[in-house]
Amino acid sequence: MTGPNILLTRIDNRLIHGQVGVTWVNHLGANLVVVANDKAAGDEVQQSLMDMVLPDVIQARYFSLQKTIDVIHKASPKQKIFLVVKDVHDALALKEGGVPLEQINVGNMHYEEGKKQISSTVSVDEADISAFKKLEQLGVSMDLRGVPNEKGQNIMDLL
């Protein structure tokens, strides 16, 4: 096998929570959740809270974007990785940094001032749309869905 065994990458501004920590991990058969986000990588309190959501048999790592780029290729093939990022910009930085992202699940991007809501759980602004378009140009497929048993929608159809 070449490259890390990344089962799926999810964009979710909540990072690890019940849906991610239980539903997605079980669905994917992941044994490692890697949170790639600069802020979360340095926030031990947030990490402890996220660890509490995960089953004991699932490991979690909290890396900055650069550390993820630097170490993901060293992952053992036995590590079944569920990669979680906070936003589309983190995902794009990883892809442009050489992390082999092929499929992204867009789960949650909260509404903020200046963003338009494109689904019940996802709001975007022009910078987000631009980042999604770059990811598409780089060959990444992206679907929007909250939980595995939902029918996914191509995010590009909603932008």
Tab-separated table of C-alpha atoms in Angstrom:
chain	number	residue	atom	x	y	z
A	1	MET	CA	0.000	0.000	0.000
A	2	THR	CA	1.277	3.443	-0.835
A	3	GLY	CA	0.452	6.400	1.322
A	4	PRO	CA	-1.554	6.631	4.517
A	5	ASN	CA	-4.788	4.672	4.942
A	6	ILE	CA	-7.139	7.674	5.069
A	7	LEU	CA	-10.669	6.278	5.047
A	8	LEU	CA	-12.389	9.653	4.837
A	9	THR	CA	-11.810	13.313	5.535
A	10	ARG	CA	-14.631	15.313	7.154
A	11	ILE	CA	-15.084	19.053	7.382
A	12	ASP	CA	-16.835	19.804	10.655
A	13	ASN	CA	-16.276	23.015	12.585
A	14	ARG	CA	-17.162	21.120	15.789
A	15	LEU	CA	-14.317	18.657	15.085
A	16	ILE	CA	-14.947	15.565	17.277
A	17	HIS	CA	-18.438	15.318	18.779
A	18	GLY	CA	-21.043	12.567	19.058
A	19	GLN	CA	-21.725	12.161	15.328
A	20	VAL	CA	-18.039	12.019	14.500
A	21	GLY	CA	-16.856	10.127	17.560
A	22	VAL	CA	-19.404	7.351	17.389
A	23	THR	CA	-21.470	7.229	14.190
A	24	TRP	CA	-18.780	7.998	11.619
A	25	VAL	CA	-15.966	6.133	13.381
A	26	ASN	CA	-18.088	2.965	13.600
A	27	HIS	CA	-19.364	3.297	10.025
A	28	LEU	CA	-15.854	3.683	8.630
A	29	GLY	CA	-14.190	1.106	10.869
A	30	ALA	CA	-11.581	3.707	11.819
A	31	ASN	CA	-9.147	3.066	14.649
A	32	LEU	CA	-7.515	6.515	14.591
A	33	VAL	CA	-9.052	9.967	14.374
A	34	VAL	CA	-6.621	12.672	13.304
A	35	VAL	CA	-7.763	16.223	13.962
A	36	ALA	CA	-5.763	18.547	11.720
A	37	ASN	CA	-6.240	22.099	12.949
A	38	ASP	CA	-3.715	24.614	14.223
A	39	LYS	CA	-5.860	25.916	17.083
A	40	ALA	CA	-7.044	22.505	18.337
A	41	ALA	CA	-3.469	21.167	18.182
A	42	GLY	CA	-2.501	23.592	20.940
A	43	ASP	CA	-5.642	23.434	23.078
A	44	GLU	CA	-5.344	20.617	25.626
A	45	VAL	CA	-8.718	21.386	27.212
A	46	GLN	CA	-10.496	21.045	23.861
A	47	GLN	CA	-8.544	17.847	23.174
A	48	SER	CA	-9.623	16.342	26.512
A	49	LEU	CA	-13.255	17.145	25.789
A	50	MET	CA	-13.021	15.558	22.346
A	51	ASP	CA	-11.272	12.473	23.749
A	52	MET	CA	-14.236	11.889	26.081
A	53	VAL	CA	-16.546	11.384	23.088
A	54	LEU	CA	-14.459	8.635	21.511
A	55	PRO	CA	-14.752	4.968	22.439
A	56	ASP	CA	-11.729	3.748	24.437
A	57	VAL	CA	-10.498	1.597	21.542
A	58	ILE	CA	-10.178	4.600	19.213
A	59	GLN	CA	-7.047	6.721	19.353
A	60	ALA	CA	-6.985	10.426	18.575
A	61	ARG	CA	-4.154	12.681	17.465
A	62	TYR	CA	-4.279	16.461	17.354
A	63	PHE	CA	-1.861	17.916	14.841
A	64	SER	CA	-1.264	21.313	13.322
A	65	LEU	CA	-1.793	21.454	9.582
A	66	GLN	CA	1.964	21.469	8.945
A	67	LYS	CA	2.603	18.533	11.292
A	68	THR	CA	-0.168	16.575	9.553
A	69	ILE	CA	1.474	17.269	6.191
A	70	ASP	CA	4.848	16.225	7.622
A	71	VAL	CA	3.826	12.985	9.382
A	72	ILE	CA	0.719	11.538	7.670
A	73	HIS	CA	2.832	9.618	5.159
A	74	LYS	CA	4.595	7.846	8.047
A	75	ALA	CA	1.330	6.273	9.251
A	76	SER	CA	1.253	2.509	9.536
A	77	PRO	CA	-1.029	0.717	7.058
A	78	LYS	CA	-2.750	-0.730	10.168
A	79	GLN	CA	-3.913	2.769	11.079
A	80	LYS	CA	-7.361	3.281	9.583
A	81	ILE	CA	-7.494	7.051	9.636
A	82	PHE	CA	-10.542	9.275	9.864
A	83	LEU	CA	-9.188	12.764	9.212
A	84	VAL	CA	-11.217	15.660	10.627
A	85	VAL	CA	-10.658	19.324	9.774
A	86	LYS	CA	-12.450	22.446	10.966
A	87	ASP	CA	-13.105	24.080	7.592
A	88	VAL	CA	-12.569	23.884	3.850
A	89	HIS	CA	-9.436	26.029	4.111
A	90	ASP	CA	-7.770	23.457	6.393
A	91	ALA	CA	-8.706	20.726	3.887
A	92	LEU	CA	-7.263	22.716	0.984
A	93	ALA	CA	-4.025	23.413	2.883
A	94	LEU	CA	-3.605	19.676	3.515
A	95	LYS	CA	-4.312	18.763	-0.122
A	96	GLU	CA	-1.928	21.416	-1.411
A	97	GLY	CA	0.643	20.197	1.128
A	98	GLY	CA	0.596	16.703	-0.348
A	99	VAL	CA	-1.868	14.881	1.896
A	100	PRO	CA	-3.689	12.405	-0.382
A	101	LEU	CA	-7.264	13.594	0.080
A	102	GLU	CA	-9.553	11.931	-2.431
A	103	GLN	CA	-12.947	12.207	-0.782
A	104	ILE	CA	-14.257	14.813	1.625
A	105	ASN	CA	-17.460	14.657	3.605
A	106	VAL	CA	-18.770	18.154	4.289
A	107	GLY	CA	-20.601	17.845	7.567
A	108	ASN	CA	-20.915	21.156	9.348
A	109	MET	CA	-19.915	24.741	8.626
A	110	HIS	CA	-21.807	27.094	10.950
A	111	TYR	CA	-23.536	30.208	9.726
A	112	GLU	CA	-21.669	33.451	10.387
A	113	GLU	CA	-22.240	37.029	9.298
A	114	GLY	CA	-21.528	37.305	5.579
A	115	LYS	CA	-22.147	33.639	4.805
A	116	LYS	CA	-25.035	32.161	2.860
A	117	GLN	CA	-26.716	29.003	4.032
A	118	ILE	CA	-26.664	26.256	1.372
A	119	SER	CA	-28.047	23.476	3.591
A	120	SER	CA	-29.335	23.113	7.130
A	121	THR	CA	-25.774	22.529	8.391
A	122	VAL	CA	-23.514	24.325	5.912
A	123	SER	CA	-22.994	28.025	5.243
A	124	VAL	CA	-20.346	29.444	2.917
A	125	ASP	CA	-18.830	32.724	1.812
A	126	GLU	CA	-16.887	33.549	-1.356
A	127	ALA	CA	-13.570	32.389	0.145
A	128	ASP	CA	-15.139	29.023	1.057
A	129	ILE	CA	-16.598	28.636	-2.441
A	130	SER	CA	-13.208	29.402	-3.978
A	131	ALA	CA	-11.545	26.773	-1.758
A	132	PHE	CA	-14.166	24.150	-2.691
A	133	LYS	CA	-13.583	24.910	-6.384
A	134	LYS	CA	-9.808	24.502	-5.946
A	135	LEU	CA	-10.332	21.155	-4.218
A	136	GLU	CA	-12.561	20.021	-7.084
A	137	GLN	CA	-9.889	21.079	-9.593
A	138	LEU	CA	-7.386	18.994	-7.618
A	139	GLY	CA	-9.600	15.937	-8.118
A	140	VAL	CA	-11.235	15.728	-4.698
A	141	SER	CA	-14.841	14.491	-4.587
A	142	MET	CA	-16.976	16.189	-1.947
A	143	ASP	CA	-20.354	15.239	-0.581
A	144	LEU	CA	-22.514	16.975	1.957
A	145	ARG	CA	-24.190	14.799	4.582
A	146	GLY	CA	-24.421	14.710	8.333
A	147	VAL	CA	-24.491	10.983	9.006
A	148	PRO	CA	-23.438	7.964	6.931
A	149	ASN	CA	-26.944	6.715	6.144
A	150	GLU	CA	-28.030	10.039	4.613
A	151	LYS	CA	-27.915	10.407	0.865
A	152	GLY	CA	-24.971	12.646	0.098
A	153	GLN	CA	-25.215	15.698	-2.143
A	154	ASN	CA	-22.354	16.920	-4.313
A	155	ILE	CA	-21.343	20.182	-2.640
A	156	MET	CA	-20.551	21.718	-6.037
A	157	ASP	CA	-24.212	21.403	-7.043
A	158	LEU	CA	-25.170	23.610	-4.078
A	159	LEU	CA	-22.651	26.415	-4.505
